[in-house]
């Protein structure tokens, strides 16, 4: 009721302006049959249909009914009385011009097809996501590479899974294009923003484009005059509309709460951009194509039955450790997050070199330790760390292109250069799925988690 009178009364409008924090309200006055929507910080969209109108927190919820969408800005107040739609600025009370737009997104069918859960369906879409980027994102990654080249300080900002994509990005840019990029977790940006200047480039990485910590970080960077870019999956999202140059991940709608294919898309784009920055775009494309093919091998029946059996050996354990070095360190973190989120087993990813600085104290007889050992410059050192764990009774599960006598169990992961990161993550995504089934949880609806976190 408060909201209904907002547009008419200056006093009540002021009350709304006093509200602190992120919010979006929708209220219905049943007497006058007026629907009012108002927002500050949280996402809110309206859809204009024929003899019907819609309000939702994001456009994906209503595009099945109408493609005529109005994205509300902060302090917009929308009033819908029958066919009469009016927009006000809640600060001044003045009427604003309605700027709705037609969206022509492809909507994916909600069907599971041959899959039991969206989580696995989306993992199986990953080779397609990588190929699409290899074939269609050339222009975007070259443009982004130029922005990085011109900037004085580039920051990758993400939360959760996207934060691990950002961390992996720092390794990719270092190795491929010899360029230092900064990585900041969205919720920590507040405390590290002092270095942002008008010459900085801040790249928000996000599946939903609505994560509050990312929006807040980029808004602050904008105030400091920085240039903004993003890798985002949801067209029209707040992040999409906030930045100067956007790169679409194009993974298609992610329905499972746990992010999989968007992460693979983010890594593919960061890898491709690193190659573009090194003027080796064609080589980047080849690495992506090889990775897509190799991922199909991992998702093949044989390889999956093997991972299924491995899950049966692990699901009763309370703790699983994952180690990797270099780019595989980010794979270890992402793999551990997948296992935690879905199966609720305590899983931790570590940089293998950190074992001796504390983690080794946790290893007991039979403690499972997954060792990410691709045939790259990290191999010798990561196997040495695995040896240390084994000497203390740890159960070693090796992810590598070749078996090794240190491994108690072995999952074959084809060699794909810097694309191996995505392959190791695919193994851990599917392992996490099977662990979740064995522990009788729902892989698509993990407890306490939300698909997009629009609150601070
Ligand atoms: C939530 C989800 C995670 C996701 C994170 C960041 O915590 O549960 O799966 O990685 O938000 O989301 P974003 O949409 O910004 O990538």
Coordinates of C-alpha atoms and ligand atoms in Angstrom, one line a residue:
X1 CA 0.0 0.0 0.0
X2 CA 2.9 2.3 0.8
X3 CA 4.1 2.0 -2.8
X4 CA 0.8 2.8 -4.3
X5 CA 0.8 6.3 -2.8
X6 CA 4.5 6.8 -3.6
X7 CA 3.9 8.4 -6.9
X8 CA 1.3 10.8 -5.6
X9 CA 2.7 11.9 -2.3
X10 CA 6.1 13.6 -1.9
X11 CA 6.3 12.5 1.7
X12 CA 5.9 8.8 1.0
X13 CA 8.2 9.0 -1.9
X14 CA 10.8 10.4 0.5
X15 CA 10.1 7.4 2.7
X16 CA 11.1 5.1 -0.1
X17 CA 14.3 7.1 -0.7
X18 CA 15.2 6.6 3.0
X19 CA 15.2 2.8 2.5
X20 CA 18.7 1.5 2.7
X21 CA 20.1 -1.4 0.8
X22 CA 19.1 -3.2 -2.4
X23 CA 15.4 -3.7 -3.0
X24 CA 12.6 -4.3 -5.5
X25 CA 8.9 -4.1 -4.6
X26 CA 5.8 -5.0 -6.4
X27 CA 2.4 -4.2 -4.9
X28 CA -1.2 -4.6 -6.0
X29 CA -4.0 -2.3 -4.9
X30 CA -7.0 -4.6 -5.4
X31 CA -9.5 -1.7 -5.1
X32 CA -8.1 0.4 -8.0
X33 CA -6.6 -2.7 -9.7
X34 CA -3.3 -1.0 -9.9
X35 CA 0.0 -2.8 -9.9
X36 CA 3.0 -0.8 -8.9
X37 CA 6.7 -1.9 -9.2
X38 CA 9.6 0.1 -7.9
X39 CA 13.3 -0.7 -7.4
X40 CA 16.7 0.4 -6.2
X41 CA 19.6 -2.0 -6.7
X42 CA 17.7 -5.3 -7.3
X43 CA 16.7 -6.3 -10.8
X44 CA 13.1 -5.7 -12.0
X45 CA 11.6 -5.9 -15.5
X46 CA 8.2 -5.5 -17.0
X47 CA 6.7 -7.1 -20.1
X48 CA 4.0 -5.6 -22.2
X49 CA 1.6 -8.1 -23.7
X50 CA -1.7 -8.0 -25.5
X51 CA -4.4 -7.3 -22.9
X52 CA -1.9 -8.5 -20.3
X53 CA 1.3 -7.1 -18.6
X54 CA 4.0 -8.8 -16.6
X55 CA 6.5 -7.9 -13.9
X56 CA 9.4 -10.2 -13.0
X57 CA 12.9 -10.2 -11.5
X58 CA 14.4 -11.0 -14.9
X59 CA 13.4 -11.2 -18.5
X60 CA 13.9 -14.9 -18.8
X61 CA 10.8 -15.4 -16.6
X62 CA 8.5 -13.6 -19.0
X63 CA 9.9 -13.9 -22.5
X64 CA 7.7 -16.9 -23.1
X65 CA 4.7 -14.5 -22.9
X66 CA 6.0 -11.3 -24.4
X67 CA 9.1 -10.0 -26.1
X68 CA 8.3 -6.4 -25.4
X69 CA 10.4 -5.8 -22.3
X70 CA 11.0 -2.7 -20.1
X71 CA 14.2 -2.9 -18.0
X72 CA 13.6 -0.8 -14.9
X73 CA 16.4 1.5 -13.8
X74 CA 17.1 2.3 -10.2
X75 CA 14.4 4.7 -8.7
X76 CA 12.0 3.9 -11.5
X77 CA 8.4 3.4 -10.4
X78 CA 6.1 1.7 -12.8
X79 CA 2.3 1.9 -12.4
X80 CA 0.0 -0.5 -14.4
X81 CA -3.7 0.4 -14.3
X82 CA -5.4 -1.8 -16.9
X83 CA -3.9 -0.8 -20.2
X84 CA -2.4 2.4 -18.8
X85 CA 1.2 2.0 -18.1
X86 CA 3.1 5.0 -16.6
X87 CA 6.7 5.3 -15.5
X88 CA 7.8 7.8 -12.8
X89 CA 11.1 8.8 -11.3
X90 CA 10.5 8.1 -7.7
X91 CA 13.0 10.9 -6.6
X92 CA 11.3 13.7 -8.4
X93 CA 7.8 12.3 -8.9
X94 CA 8.0 13.3 -12.6
X95 CA 6.8 11.1 -15.4
X96 CA 9.4 9.4 -17.6
X97 CA 9.3 8.2 -21.1
X98 CA 8.7 4.4 -21.4
X99 CA 11.7 2.9 -23.2
X100 CA 10.7 -0.7 -23.7
X101 CA 12.6 -2.9 -26.2
X102 CA 11.9 -6.0 -28.3
X103 CA 14.1 -8.9 -27.3
X104 CA 14.8 -11.6 -29.8
X105 CA 16.5 -14.2 -27.6
X106 CA 16.4 -17.8 -28.4
X107 CA 14.6 -19.6 -25.6
X108 CA 15.7 -23.1 -24.9
X109 CA 13.1 -25.7 -24.4
X110 CA 12.7 -26.7 -20.7
X111 CA 12.8 -30.4 -21.5
X112 CA 15.4 -32.7 -20.1
X113 CA 15.6 -34.9 -23.1
X114 CA 17.4 -38.1 -22.3
X115 CA 18.8 -36.6 -19.0
X116 CA 17.4 -37.0 -15.5
X117 CA 18.8 -33.7 -14.3
X118 CA 19.6 -30.3 -15.8
X119 CA 23.0 -30.4 -14.2
X120 CA 24.1 -33.3 -16.4
X121 CA 22.2 -32.0 -19.4
X122 CA 24.2 -28.7 -19.2
X123 CA 27.5 -30.5 -18.7
X124 CA 26.8 -32.4 -22.0
X125 CA 26.2 -29.1 -23.7
X126 CA 29.7 -27.9 -23.0
X127 CA 31.5 -29.1 -26.1
X128 CA 28.8 -27.1 -28.1
X129 CA 29.5 -24.0 -26.0
X130 CA 33.2 -24.2 -26.6
X131 CA 32.7 -24.7 -30.4
X132 CA 30.3 -21.8 -30.6
X133 CA 32.8 -19.5 -29.0
X134 CA 35.6 -20.8 -31.3
X135 CA 33.5 -20.1 -34.4
X136 CA 31.5 -17.0 -33.5
X137 CA 33.3 -14.9 -30.8
X138 CA 36.4 -13.9 -32.8
X139 CA 35.3 -10.2 -33.2
X140 CA 34.4 -9.8 -29.5
X141 CA 37.6 -11.3 -28.2
X142 CA 39.8 -9.2 -30.5
X143 CA 38.0 -6.1 -29.3
X144 CA 38.3 -7.1 -25.7
X145 CA 42.0 -7.9 -26.2
X146 CA 42.5 -4.3 -27.6
X147 CA 40.8 -2.8 -24.5
X148 CA 43.1 -4.8 -22.3
X149 CA 46.1 -3.7 -24.3
X150 CA 45.2 -0.1 -24.0
X151 CA 44.3 -0.2 -20.3
X152 CA 46.7 0.5 -17.5
X153 CA 45.6 -2.2 -15.1
X154 CA 42.9 -4.8 -16.0
X155 CA 40.8 -6.4 -13.2
X156 CA 38.8 -9.6 -13.6
X157 CA 35.9 -9.6 -11.0
X158 CA 33.7 -12.6 -10.3
X159 CA 31.9 -14.5 -7.5
X160 CA 31.7 -18.3 -6.8
X161 CA 32.4 -20.3 -9.9
X162 CA 32.9 -17.2 -12.0
X163 CA 35.7 -16.2 -9.5
X164 CA 37.6 -19.4 -10.3
X165 CA 37.2 -18.6 -14.0
X166 CA 38.8 -15.2 -13.2
X167 CA 41.6 -16.8 -11.3
X168 CA 42.2 -19.2 -14.3
X169 CA 42.2 -16.1 -16.5
X170 CA 45.2 -14.6 -14.7
X171 CA 47.2 -17.8 -15.5
X172 CA 46.0 -17.9 -19.1
X173 CA 46.9 -14.2 -19.8
X174 CA 50.3 -14.7 -18.1
X175 CA 51.2 -17.8 -20.1
X176 CA 49.7 -17.0 -23.5
X177 CA 50.0 -13.2 -23.8
X178 CA 52.6 -12.4 -21.1
X179 CA 50.2 -9.9 -19.6
X180 CA 49.5 -9.4 -15.9
X181 CA 45.8 -9.2 -15.0
X182 CA 44.4 -8.6 -11.5
X183 CA 41.8 -11.0 -10.0
X184 CA 39.4 -9.8 -7.4
X185 CA 36.5 -11.6 -5.8
X186 CA 33.4 -9.5 -6.1
X187 CA 32.7 -9.1 -2.4
X188 CA 36.4 -8.1 -1.8
X189 CA 36.4 -5.4 -4.5
X190 CA 35.3 -2.7 -2.0
X191 CA 38.6 -3.1 -0.1
X192 CA 40.9 -3.1 -3.2
X193 CA 39.3 -0.4 -5.3
X194 CA 41.9 2.2 -4.4
X195 CA 44.0 1.3 -7.4
X196 CA 41.2 2.0 -9.9
X197 CA 41.8 5.0 -12.1
X198 CA 40.2 6.2 -15.4
X199 CA 42.9 4.1 -17.2
X200 CA 41.7 0.9 -15.5
X201 CA 39.6 -1.7 -17.3
X202 CA 37.3 -3.7 -15.0
X203 CA 35.8 -6.9 -16.5
X204 CA 32.8 -8.4 -14.6
X205 CA 32.5 -12.2 -15.2
X206 CA 29.0 -13.5 -14.4
X207 CA 26.6 -16.1 -15.6
X208 CA 23.4 -14.2 -14.5
X209 CA 24.7 -10.7 -14.7
X210 CA 22.7 -9.9 -11.5
X211 CA 25.1 -10.9 -8.7
X212 CA 24.9 -8.0 -6.3
X213 CA 28.6 -8.0 -5.4
X214 CA 29.6 -7.7 -9.1
X215 CA 27.1 -5.0 -9.9
X216 CA 28.3 -3.0 -6.8
X217 CA 32.0 -3.5 -7.8
X218 CA 31.5 -2.3 -11.4
X219 CA 29.3 0.6 -10.3
X220 CA 32.1 1.8 -8.0
X221 CA 34.7 1.4 -10.7
X222 CA 32.4 3.4 -13.0
X223 CA 32.3 6.2 -10.5
X224 CA 36.1 6.2 -10.5
X225 CA 36.0 6.7 -14.3
X226 CA 37.2 3.1 -15.2
X227 CA 36.2 1.5 -18.4
X228 CA 33.8 -1.4 -17.9
X229 CA 33.4 -4.7 -19.8
X230 CA 31.9 -8.1 -19.0
X231 CA 31.6 -11.7 -19.9
X232 CA 27.9 -12.5 -19.2
X233 CA 25.4 -15.2 -20.1
X234 CA 22.1 -13.4 -19.6
X235 CA 21.2 -10.8 -22.3
X236 CA 19.6 -7.7 -20.9
X237 CA 20.8 -8.4 -17.3
X238 CA 21.9 -5.5 -15.1
X239 CA 25.6 -6.2 -15.8
X240 CA 24.9 -6.4 -19.6
X241 CA 23.4 -3.0 -19.5
X242 CA 25.9 -1.4 -17.2
X243 CA 29.2 -1.9 -19.2
X244 CA 30.7 -0.2 -22.2
X245 CA 31.6 -3.4 -24.0
X246 CA 30.0 -6.7 -23.4
X247 CA 30.9 -10.2 -24.5
X248 CA 28.1 -12.8 -24.5
X249 CA 29.0 -16.2 -23.2
X250 CA 26.2 -17.7 -25.3
X251 CA 26.0 -20.9 -23.2
X252 CA 22.2 -20.9 -23.4
X253 CA 20.0 -20.7 -20.3
X254 CA 21.5 -22.5 -17.2
X255 CA 18.7 -24.0 -15.2
X256 CA 20.6 -26.1 -12.7
X257 CA 21.6 -23.9 -9.7
X258 CA 25.1 -25.2 -9.9
X259 CA 27.0 -23.4 -12.7
X260 CA 28.7 -25.7 -15.3
X261 CA 28.5 -24.7 -18.9
X262 CA 28.7 -20.9 -18.2
X263 CA 32.0 -21.6 -16.4
X264 CA 33.3 -23.5 -19.5
X265 CA 32.1 -20.6 -21.7
X266 CA 33.9 -18.1 -19.4
X267 CA 37.2 -20.0 -19.6
X268 CA 36.9 -20.5 -23.4
X269 CA 36.4 -16.7 -23.8
X270 CA 39.3 -15.8 -21.5
X271 CA 41.6 -18.4 -23.3
X272 CA 40.5 -17.1 -26.7
X273 CA 41.1 -13.4 -25.6
X274 CA 44.6 -14.3 -24.3
X275 CA 45.4 -15.7 -27.7
X276 CA 43.9 -12.7 -29.4
X277 CA 46.1 -10.4 -27.3
X278 CA 49.1 -12.5 -28.3
X279 CA 48.1 -12.1 -32.0
X280 CA 47.6 -15.9 -32.2
X281 CA 43.8 -16.0 -32.7
X282 CA 43.9 -19.0 -35.0
X283 CA 45.9 -21.0 -32.6
X284 CA 43.4 -20.2 -29.8
X285 CA 40.6 -21.4 -32.1
X286 CA 42.5 -24.7 -32.6
X287 CA 43.0 -25.2 -28.9
X288 CA 39.3 -24.7 -28.3
X289 CA 38.3 -27.1 -31.1
X290 CA 40.7 -29.7 -29.7
X291 CA 39.3 -29.2 -26.2
X292 CA 35.7 -29.6 -27.4
X293 CA 36.6 -33.0 -29.1
X294 CA 38.5 -34.2 -26.0
X295 CA 35.6 -33.2 -23.8
X296 CA 33.4 -35.5 -25.8
X297 CA 35.7 -38.3 -25.0
X298 CA 35.4 -37.6 -21.3
X299 CA 31.6 -37.5 -21.7
X300 CA 31.6 -40.8 -23.6
X301 CA 29.9 -43.8 -22.2
X302 CA 33.1 -45.6 -21.3
X303 CA 34.7 -42.7 -19.5
X304 CA 31.5 -41.9 -17.7
X305 CA 31.0 -45.5 -16.4
X306 CA 34.5 -45.3 -15.1
X307 CA 33.8 -42.1 -13.2
X308 CA 30.5 -43.6 -12.0
X309 CA 32.4 -46.5 -10.4
X310 CA 34.9 -44.1 -8.9
X311 CA 32.0 -42.2 -7.2
X312 CA 30.8 -45.4 -5.6
X313 CA 34.2 -45.8 -4.0
X314 CA 34.2 -42.2 -2.7
X315 CA 30.7 -41.2 -1.7
X316 CA 30.9 -42.4 2.0
X317 CA 34.0 -40.2 2.7
X318 CA 33.5 -37.0 4.7
X319 CA 36.4 -35.1 3.1
X320 CA 38.0 -35.0 -0.3
X321 CA 41.1 -33.0 -1.2
X322 CA 42.0 -31.9 -4.7
X323 CA 45.4 -30.6 -5.6
X324 CA 46.8 -28.9 -8.7
X325 CA 49.4 -26.4 -9.7
X326 CA 49.4 -23.5 -12.1
X327 CA 46.2 -23.4 -14.2
X328 CA 45.1 -26.7 -12.6
X329 CA 45.0 -24.9 -9.2
X330 CA 41.8 -23.1 -10.4
X331 CA 40.5 -26.5 -11.7
X332 CA 41.1 -27.9 -8.2
X333 CA 39.1 -25.0 -6.6
X334 CA 36.2 -25.3 -9.1
X335 CA 36.1 -29.1 -8.8
X336 CA 36.0 -28.9 -5.0
X337 CA 33.2 -26.3 -5.2
X338 CA 31.1 -28.6 -7.5
X339 CA 31.5 -31.5 -5.0
X340 CA 30.6 -29.3 -2.0
X341 CA 27.6 -27.6 -3.6
X342 CA 25.9 -30.8 -4.9
X343 CA 27.0 -33.7 -2.7
X344 CA 27.6 -31.8 0.6
X345 CA 30.9 -33.7 1.0
X346 CA 33.5 -31.4 2.5
X347 CA 35.9 -30.9 -0.5
X348 CA 38.8 -28.5 -0.6
X349 CA 41.0 -27.5 -3.5
X350 CA 44.6 -26.6 -2.9
X351 CA 47.7 -25.4 -4.7
X352 CA 49.8 -28.6 -4.5
X353 CA 52.8 -26.6 -3.2
X354 CA 50.8 -25.5 -0.2
X355 CA 50.3 -29.0 1.1
X356 CA 53.5 -28.9 3.2
X357 CA 52.4 -25.6 4.7
X358 CA 49.5 -27.1 6.6
X359 CA 47.1 -29.3 4.6
X360 CA 49.2 -32.4 4.9
X361 CA 48.3 -32.5 8.6
X362 CA 44.7 -33.4 7.6
X363 CA 45.8 -36.6 5.6
X364 CA 45.0 -39.9 7.3
X365 CA 44.9 -43.4 6.1
X366 CA 42.4 -43.6 3.2
X367 CA 41.9 -39.8 2.8
X368 CA 41.0 -39.3 -0.8
X369 CA 43.2 -36.9 -2.7
X370 CA 42.4 -36.1 -6.3
X371 CA 45.6 -35.1 -8.1
X372 CA 45.2 -33.0 -11.3
X373 CA 48.3 -33.9 -13.3
X374 CA 48.2 -32.8 -17.0
X375 CA 51.3 -33.3 -19.1
X376 CA 52.5 -29.7 -18.7
X377 CA 55.2 -27.9 -16.7
X378 CA 53.4 -28.7 -13.4
X379 CA 53.5 -32.5 -13.8
X380 CA 56.7 -33.3 -11.9
X381 CA 55.9 -31.1 -8.9
X382 CA 52.3 -32.2 -8.6
X383 CA 53.3 -35.9 -8.6
X384 CA 55.9 -35.1 -5.9
X385 CA 53.1 -33.6 -3.8
X386 CA 50.9 -36.7 -4.5
X387 CA 53.8 -38.9 -3.3
X388 CA 53.8 -36.9 0.0
X389 CA 50.1 -37.6 0.5
X390 CA 50.5 -41.3 -0.4
X391 CA 53.3 -41.7 2.0
X392 CA 50.9 -40.7 4.8
X393 CA 48.3 -43.2 3.7
X394 CA 46.2 -41.0 1.4
X395 CA 44.2 -42.6 -1.4
X396 CA 45.4 -41.0 -4.7
X397 CA 43.1 -40.5 -7.6
X398 CA 45.0 -39.3 -10.6
X399 CA 43.5 -37.2 -13.4
X400 CA 46.1 -37.3 -16.2
X401 CA 46.8 -38.4 -19.8
X402 CA 48.8 -41.4 -18.6
X403 CA 48.5 -43.7 -15.6
X404 CA 51.3 -43.6 -12.9
X405 CA 52.3 -46.0 -10.2
X406 CA 51.5 -43.4 -7.6
X407 CA 47.8 -43.4 -8.5
X408 CA 45.4 -45.8 -6.7
X409 CA 42.7 -44.8 -9.2
X410 CA 43.2 -43.2 -12.6
X411 CA 40.9 -41.2 -14.8
X412 CA 42.2 -40.6 -18.3
X413 CA 42.1 -37.0 -19.4
X414 CA 43.3 -36.3 -22.9
X415 CA 46.0 -33.8 -23.5
X416 CA 44.6 -30.4 -24.8
X417 CA 47.3 -27.8 -23.9
X418 CA 45.8 -25.0 -21.8
X419 CA 42.3 -26.4 -22.6
X420 CA 43.1 -29.3 -20.2
X421 CA 41.7 -27.1 -17.4
X422 CA 38.2 -27.5 -18.9
X423 CA 38.6 -31.2 -19.2
X424 CA 39.7 -31.7 -15.6
X425 CA 36.7 -29.6 -14.5
X426 CA 34.4 -31.7 -16.7
X427 CA 35.6 -34.9 -14.9
X428 CA 35.0 -33.3 -11.5
X429 CA 31.6 -31.9 -12.5
X430 CA 30.5 -35.4 -13.5
X431 CA 32.1 -37.0 -10.4
X432 CA 30.2 -34.5 -8.3
X433 CA 27.0 -35.5 -10.0
X434 CA 27.4 -39.2 -9.3
X435 CA 28.5 -38.5 -5.7
X436 CA 25.3 -36.5 -5.3
X437 CA 23.2 -39.4 -6.7
X438 CA 24.9 -41.9 -4.4
X439 CA 24.2 -39.6 -1.4
X440 CA 20.6 -39.3 -2.5
X441 CA 20.5 -35.5 -2.9
X442 CA 18.9 -33.5 -5.7
X443 CA 21.7 -32.3 -8.1
X444 CA 19.5 -29.5 -9.5
X445 CA 18.3 -28.1 -6.2
X446 CA 21.1 -27.9 -3.6
X447 CA 20.1 -26.7 -0.2
X448 CA 20.7 -23.1 0.8
X449 CA 21.9 -22.0 -2.6
X450 CA 20.3 -19.7 -5.1
X451 CA 21.0 -19.4 -8.9
X452 CA 21.6 -15.7 -8.7
X453 CA 22.4 -13.9 -5.6
X454 CA 20.9 -10.4 -5.9
X455 CA 21.4 -9.6 -2.2
X456 CA 24.6 -8.5 -0.4
Ligands
LIG1 C1 25.7 -18.2 -6.9 C2 25.5 -19.5 -7.6 C3 26.9 -20.0 -8.1 C4 27.5 -18.9 -9.0 C5 27.6 -17.5 -8.2 C6 28.0 -16.4 -9.1 O1 26.4 -18.4 -5.7 O2 25.0 -20.5 -6.7 O3 26.8 -21.1 -8.9 O4 28.8 -19.2 -9.4 O5 26.3 -17.2 -7.7 O6 26.9 -16.2 -10.0 P1 27.1 -15.4 -11.4 O7 25.7 -15.4 -12.0 O8 27.5 -14.0 -11.1 O9 28.0 -16.2 -12.3

